[in-house]
Amino acid sequence: MIKFLRKYRDMPVTVKASLWFVVCGFLQKGISLLTTPIFSRLLTTEEYGVVSIFLTWNNIIIIIATLNLAAGVYLRGLIKYSNDRDNFTASLQSLFVVCTGIVFLIYIIFRNYLNVLFDLPTKYVCVMFADILVCTAFQFWSARQRVEYQYTKLVALTLANALLKPTLGILFILFFEDNVSARIYSMVLADSITFGYLFASIFAHKGGKFSVKYWKYALNYNIPLVPHYLSQIVLNQADRVMINSLCGSSDAGIYSLAYSAAAVMTIFNQSILNSFNPWMYQSIKERKYKDIKTNSLYLLILVAALNLLLIFFAPEAISILAPKDYYQAIWVIPPVSMSVYFTFMYSLFANFEFYYEKTKFMMIASVFGAVLNIILNYFFVSAFGFLAAGYTTLVCYLCYCIAHYIVMKRILKSEENGINVYNIKSMLLISTLFVAAGFGIMLLYNHSYVRYAIFGIMVIILIAYRRKIWHLICTIREIKK
C-alpha cells in the first residue's frame, strides 16, 4: 500500500485524472447496476418496462431539446478556443437553455398528440424536461472538469448522485402506492438536488459572457449531428419502445434488464473514452498516429476480453439481478455485449469525424444504421418476439461501425493524404475471434458444468503461461518501438 501511494503521488496530473475519471464512470452507473436486483424485485415486469420507456424517451428528447451541445461540439470547442473557455462555455449554456425552452413550449401546445406517441402522461414528460435541464448543466460542467483534469469535485458529486438515486427510489416505492411514479419522481429529485445548483449558476453570469460567434459555431457544428445522436439512441434504446408497442411492457421490462446487465460494459467503455478521447484529440493535433494505432489495439483487446467475461456468466448475472420472471434475458446478453464492443470500435473511427468537423458525413452513416435498425426490428420482433431485437441490434452496430470506418477513410484521404491510422487487419481478426467465441459460449448456457470447466481450463492456462505471455507482450512492444 505504501509503494502504491508513492507511485500514485509521483503520477502526472493527467494520469491521476484519467484514473479517477474511469472510477467516476463506474461510480455513476455501477451503483445503479448493483441496485438493479432491488428494483427488479420491487417492480413488476410491466412497471419496470414503463420506467424503461420513460428513460428511453428522456434520452431521445434531451438530444432534440438541447441539440446535445454538451457533447462533441463542447469538447472540441474547449480545445479549439482554449484561450476563451469561459465565454465559449457561457455561450453554449445559454443556447441550450433557449433551445430547451422552445421545445418545451412546443410540447405544451401539442401535448395531447405527443403523449399518445410517448405513451406517457403529461406529468411524467414535464418532470422529464426538468431533469433534462439539470443533467445537461452537469454534462457541461463535467466535460470541462475532464478537459482541465479537475477530478476531485467531479468524483464527489458523481458519488453523491449515484448514492442518492437508489436511496430515494427505494424509499419512495416503499411509502407511495404508485410504484412507477415513485421511481420516476425519485430519480428526477435526486438529479435536481445534486445538479440543481450547476443549472442555477448558468444565470449568475460569472466568468463568461454570451457571444453570437460561438452560437453560430455551435449550431453549424451540431445541427448536422442531431440526426447522428438520435440515430445512436435509436440503436441503443428505441428497440424497447418497439418491443413495448409490438410485444407489451412486460417483454420490454425483460429486455431492458438484459440491457442493464450488458450496461456494465458500457460503463467501462464510456469511462475509457472519457479519458482516451481528450488524449486522442491532442494526439491527432500533434500527429502522433503511431501511438493511436498501438493504444487502440490494446484497448480493443481489453474491451473484447471483458465482454466475453460477461457473456460467459450471463445466466449467473441475470439470476443475481432479477427473479425467475426475467430469466429469458440471458439470450439477449450475448448479442447486446457484442454490440457494446462494436460501439467502442465505432467511437475510435468517429473521433476523426469530430476532430475534422465533418459532421455531415457522420450524420449519413448514423442515420443509415438507425433506419436499418427500425426496419429489422419491425419485421423480426413481430415474427420472433423480443429476443430478436438483440440480434438486429448487433447486425446494425456492425453495419454502423463499417459505415463510420468508410467515412473516416474518406476524411483521412482528404485531410492526411490517406494515412493508415489503425491496423485494420488486426482489428478484423480481434473482432472475428470475439464474435465466434461469444456465440460459442452462448451454446453452453444449458451446460453449466462444461462452461465452468472451460473457464477453469482457460484460467489455468493463463496462470501456467503467464511469464511467456508477458514476455511475448514485452517483445511485441519492443518491436513496435
mmCIF file of N, CA and C in Angstrom, residues 268-326:
data_model
loop_
_atom_site.group_PDB
_atom_site.id
_atom_site.type_symbol
_atom_site.label_atom_id
_atom_site.label_comp_id
_atom_site.label_asym_id
_atom_site.label_seq_id
_atom_site.Cartn_x
_atom_site.Cartn_y
_atom_site.Cartn_z
ATOM 1 N N PHE A 268 -17.794 0.690 -18.608
ATOM 2 C CA PHE A 268 -16.345 0.593 -18.793
ATOM 3 C C PHE A 268 -15.918 1.304 -20.069
ATOM 4 N N ASN A 269 -16.672 1.063 -21.163
ATOM 5 C CA ASN A 269 -16.364 1.724 -22.440
ATOM 6 C C ASN A 269 -16.345 3.239 -22.296
ATOM 7 N N GLN A 270 -17.417 3.772 -21.698
ATOM 8 C CA GLN A 270 -17.546 5.225 -21.587
ATOM 9 C C GLN A 270 -16.475 5.807 -20.685
ATOM 10 N N SER A 271 -16.112 5.067 -19.635
ATOM 11 C CA SER A 271 -15.070 5.536 -18.737
ATOM 12 C C SER A 271 -13.728 5.625 -19.459
ATOM 13 N N ILE A 272 -13.442 4.616 -20.288
ATOM 14 C CA ILE A 272 -12.207 4.641 -21.076
ATOM 15 C C ILE A 272 -12.231 5.807 -22.051
ATOM 16 N N LEU A 273 -13.353 5.962 -22.761
ATOM 17 C CA LEU A 273 -13.445 7.005 -23.785
ATOM 18 C C LEU A 273 -13.382 8.409 -23.179
ATOM 19 N N ASN A 274 -13.943 8.586 -21.984
ATOM 20 C CA ASN A 274 -13.888 9.898 -21.333
ATOM 21 C C ASN A 274 -12.450 10.334 -21.076
ATOM 22 N N SER A 275 -11.570 9.347 -20.821
ATOM 23 C CA SER A 275 -10.163 9.653 -20.611
ATOM 24 C C SER A 275 -9.379 9.616 -21.916
ATOM 25 N N PHE A 276 -9.758 8.695 -22.808
ATOM 26 C CA PHE A 276 -8.998 8.461 -24.040
ATOM 27 C C PHE A 276 -9.233 9.553 -25.080
ATOM 28 N N ASN A 277 -10.474 10.045 -25.179
ATOM 29 C CA ASN A 277 -10.805 10.996 -26.249
ATOM 30 C C ASN A 277 -10.034 12.308 -26.177
ATOM 31 N N PRO A 278 -9.945 12.973 -24.994
ATOM 32 C CA PRO A 278 -9.125 14.197 -24.952
ATOM 33 C C PRO A 278 -7.677 13.939 -25.355
ATOM 34 N N TRP A 279 -7.110 12.800 -24.892
ATOM 35 C CA TRP A 279 -5.740 12.434 -25.284
ATOM 36 C C TRP A 279 -5.654 12.207 -26.791
ATOM 37 N N MET A 280 -6.678 11.554 -27.356
ATOM 38 C CA MET A 280 -6.661 11.256 -28.782
ATOM 39 C C MET A 280 -6.751 12.531 -29.621
ATOM 40 N N TYR A 281 -7.606 13.469 -29.210
ATOM 41 C CA TYR A 281 -7.689 14.740 -29.929
ATOM 42 C C TYR A 281 -6.335 15.455 -29.928
ATOM 43 N N GLN A 282 -5.674 15.414 -28.777
ATOM 44 C CA GLN A 282 -4.361 16.052 -28.686
ATOM 45 C C GLN A 282 -3.340 15.317 -29.559
ATOM 46 N N SER A 283 -3.436 13.975 -29.608
ATOM 47 C CA SER A 283 -2.516 13.173 -30.425
ATOM 48 C C SER A 283 -2.739 13.428 -31.916
ATOM 49 N N ILE A 284 -4.008 13.600 -32.313
ATOM 50 C CA ILE A 284 -4.307 13.929 -33.711
ATOM 51 C C ILE A 284 -3.716 15.293 -34.051
ATOM 52 N N LYS A 285 -3.868 16.227 -33.118
ATOM 53 C CA LYS A 285 -3.342 17.575 -33.332
ATOM 54 C C LYS A 285 -1.824 17.551 -33.509
ATOM 55 N N GLU A 286 -1.150 16.681 -32.733
ATOM 56 C CA GLU A 286 0.310 16.585 -32.796
ATOM 57 C C GLU A 286 0.780 15.508 -33.774
ATOM 58 N N ARG A 287 -0.167 14.859 -34.472
ATOM 59 C CA ARG A 287 0.120 13.829 -35.490
ATOM 60 C C ARG A 287 0.887 12.635 -34.900
ATOM 61 N N LYS A 288 0.517 12.230 -33.720
ATOM 62 C CA LYS A 288 1.129 11.057 -33.093
ATOM 63 C C LYS A 288 0.296 9.817 -33.421
ATOM 64 N N TYR A 289 0.257 9.464 -34.699
ATOM 65 C CA TYR A 289 -0.618 8.394 -35.160
ATOM 66 C C TYR A 289 -0.139 7.009 -34.725
ATOM 67 N N LYS A 290 1.170 6.849 -34.573
ATOM 68 C CA LYS A 290 1.702 5.552 -34.146
ATOM 69 C C LYS A 290 1.211 5.209 -32.743
ATOM 70 N N ASP A 291 1.160 6.210 -31.867
ATOM 71 C CA ASP A 291 0.658 5.989 -30.502
ATOM 72 C C ASP A 291 -0.822 5.615 -30.527
ATOM 73 N N ILE A 292 -1.597 6.266 -31.391
ATOM 74 C CA ILE A 292 -3.025 5.962 -31.512
ATOM 75 C C ILE A 292 -3.224 4.524 -31.977
ATOM 76 N N LYS A 293 -2.453 4.106 -32.977
ATOM 77 C CA LYS A 293 -2.576 2.748 -33.524
ATOM 78 C C LYS A 293 -2.295 1.695 -32.461
ATOM 79 N N THR A 294 -1.224 1.885 -31.696
ATOM 80 C CA THR A 294 -0.834 0.905 -30.682
ATOM 81 C C THR A 294 -1.830 0.854 -29.530
ATOM 82 N N ASN A 295 -2.150 2.009 -28.963
ATOM 83 C CA ASN A 295 -3.036 2.046 -27.790
ATOM 84 C C ASN A 295 -4.450 1.593 -28.111
ATOM 85 N N SER A 296 -4.936 1.893 -29.310
ATOM 86 C CA SER A 296 -6.288 1.496 -29.687
ATOM 87 C C SER A 296 -6.418 -0.029 -29.761
ATOM 88 N N LEU A 297 -5.376 -0.716 -30.236
ATOM 89 C CA LEU A 297 -5.420 -2.184 -30.298
ATOM 90 C C LEU A 297 -5.451 -2.798 -28.904
ATOM 91 N N TYR A 298 -4.616 -2.268 -28.004
ATOM 92 C CA TYR A 298 -4.618 -2.771 -26.630
ATOM 93 C C TYR A 298 -5.989 -2.586 -25.985
ATOM 94 N N LEU A 299 -6.578 -1.422 -26.189
ATOM 95 C CA LEU A 299 -7.895 -1.155 -25.610
ATOM 96 C C LEU A 299 -8.969 -2.040 -26.220
ATOM 97 N N LEU A 300 -8.873 -2.307 -27.522
ATOM 98 C CA LEU A 300 -9.858 -3.149 -28.197
ATOM 99 C C LEU A 300 -9.806 -4.581 -27.659
ATOM 100 N N ILE A 301 -8.607 -5.092 -27.446
ATOM 101 C CA ILE A 301 -8.454 -6.436 -26.872
ATOM 102 C C ILE A 301 -9.027 -6.477 -25.460
ATOM 103 N N LEU A 302 -8.760 -5.438 -24.682
ATOM 104 C CA LEU A 302 -9.275 -5.372 -23.314
ATOM 105 C C LEU A 302 -10.804 -5.359 -23.294
ATOM 106 N N VAL A 303 -11.425 -4.541 -24.156
ATOM 107 C CA VAL A 303 -12.883 -4.464 -24.225
ATOM 108 C C VAL A 303 -13.473 -5.806 -24.667
ATOM 109 N N ALA A 304 -12.842 -6.468 -25.644
ATOM 110 C CA ALA A 304 -13.321 -7.776 -26.107
ATOM 111 C C ALA A 304 -13.259 -8.810 -24.988
ATOM 112 N N ALA A 305 -12.161 -8.833 -24.243
ATOM 113 C CA ALA A 305 -11.993 -9.805 -23.159
ATOM 114 C C ALA A 305 -13.039 -9.600 -22.060
ATOM 115 N N LEU A 306 -13.292 -8.358 -21.692
ATOM 116 C CA LEU A 306 -14.263 -8.075 -20.632
ATOM 117 C C LEU A 306 -15.689 -8.409 -21.069
ATOM 118 N N ASN A 307 -16.007 -8.147 -22.336
ATOM 119 C CA ASN A 307 -17.338 -8.514 -22.833
ATOM 120 C C ASN A 307 -17.522 -10.025 -22.884
ATOM 121 N N LEU A 308 -16.469 -10.745 -23.232
ATOM 122 C CA LEU A 308 -16.545 -12.213 -23.217
ATOM 123 C C LEU A 308 -16.778 -12.736 -21.802
ATOM 124 N N LEU A 309 -16.169 -12.072 -20.832
ATOM 125 C CA LEU A 309 -16.364 -12.479 -19.441
ATOM 126 C C LEU A 309 -17.830 -12.337 -19.033
ATOM 127 N N LEU A 310 -18.463 -11.245 -19.457
ATOM 128 C CA LEU A 310 -19.888 -11.051 -19.162
ATOM 129 C C LEU A 310 -20.738 -12.104 -19.873
ATOM 130 N N ILE A 311 -20.427 -12.385 -21.143
ATOM 131 C CA ILE A 311 -21.168 -13.402 -21.890
ATOM 132 C C ILE A 311 -21.038 -14.762 -21.205
ATOM 133 N N PHE A 312 -19.844 -15.064 -20.704
ATOM 134 C CA PHE A 312 -19.584 -16.350 -20.045
ATOM 135 C C PHE A 312 -20.512 -16.555 -18.852
ATOM 136 N N PHE A 313 -20.732 -15.494 -18.085
ATOM 137 C CA PHE A 313 -21.502 -15.624 -16.845
ATOM 138 C C PHE A 313 -22.844 -14.904 -16.914
ATOM 139 N N ALA A 314 -23.421 -14.809 -18.109
ATOM 140 C CA ALA A 314 -24.723 -14.161 -18.285
ATOM 141 C C ALA A 314 -25.832 -14.833 -17.455
ATOM 142 N N PRO A 315 -25.951 -16.177 -17.457
ATOM 143 C CA PRO A 315 -27.020 -16.801 -16.646
ATOM 144 C C PRO A 315 -26.905 -16.465 -15.169
ATOM 145 N N GLU A 316 -25.676 -16.457 -14.650
ATOM 146 C CA GLU A 316 -25.474 -16.137 -13.242
ATOM 147 C C GLU A 316 -25.775 -14.663 -12.974
ATOM 148 N N ALA A 317 -25.404 -13.796 -13.917
ATOM 149 C CA ALA A 317 -25.660 -12.364 -13.756
ATOM 150 C C ALA A 317 -27.156 -12.081 -13.668
ATOM 151 N N ILE A 318 -27.930 -12.704 -14.555
ATOM 152 C CA ILE A 318 -29.383 -12.484 -14.557
ATOM 153 C C ILE A 318 -30.021 -13.052 -13.297
ATOM 154 N N SER A 319 -29.554 -14.198 -12.832
ATOM 155 C CA SER A 319 -30.134 -14.790 -11.620
ATOM 156 C C SER A 319 -29.876 -13.911 -10.398
ATOM 157 N N ILE A 320 -28.772 -13.167 -10.410
ATOM 158 C CA ILE A 320 -28.473 -12.241 -9.315
ATOM 159 C C ILE A 320 -29.291 -10.964 -9.448
ATOM 160 N N LEU A 321 -29.409 -10.470 -10.687
ATOM 161 C CA LEU A 321 -30.056 -9.178 -10.917
ATOM 162 C C LEU A 321 -31.566 -9.220 -10.764
ATOM 163 N N ALA A 322 -32.189 -10.387 -11.011
ATOM 164 C CA ALA A 322 -33.662 -10.409 -11.060
ATOM 165 C C ALA A 322 -34.206 -11.795 -10.730
ATOM 166 N N PRO A 323 -35.496 -11.859 -10.393
ATOM 167 C CA PRO A 323 -36.132 -13.158 -10.144
ATOM 168 C C PRO A 323 -36.348 -13.939 -11.436
ATOM 169 N N LYS A 324 -36.958 -15.112 -11.325
ATOM 170 C CA LYS A 324 -37.093 -16.034 -12.455
ATOM 171 C C LYS A 324 -37.918 -15.461 -13.615
ATOM 172 N N ASP A 325 -38.793 -14.519 -13.324
ATOM 173 C CA ASP A 325 -39.628 -13.918 -14.373
ATOM 174 C C ASP A 325 -38.792 -13.290 -15.490
ATOM 175 N N TYR A 326 -37.542 -12.927 -15.167
ATOM 176 C CA TYR A 326 -36.676 -12.228 -16.126
ATOM 177 C C TYR A 326 -35.664 -13.167 -16.797
#
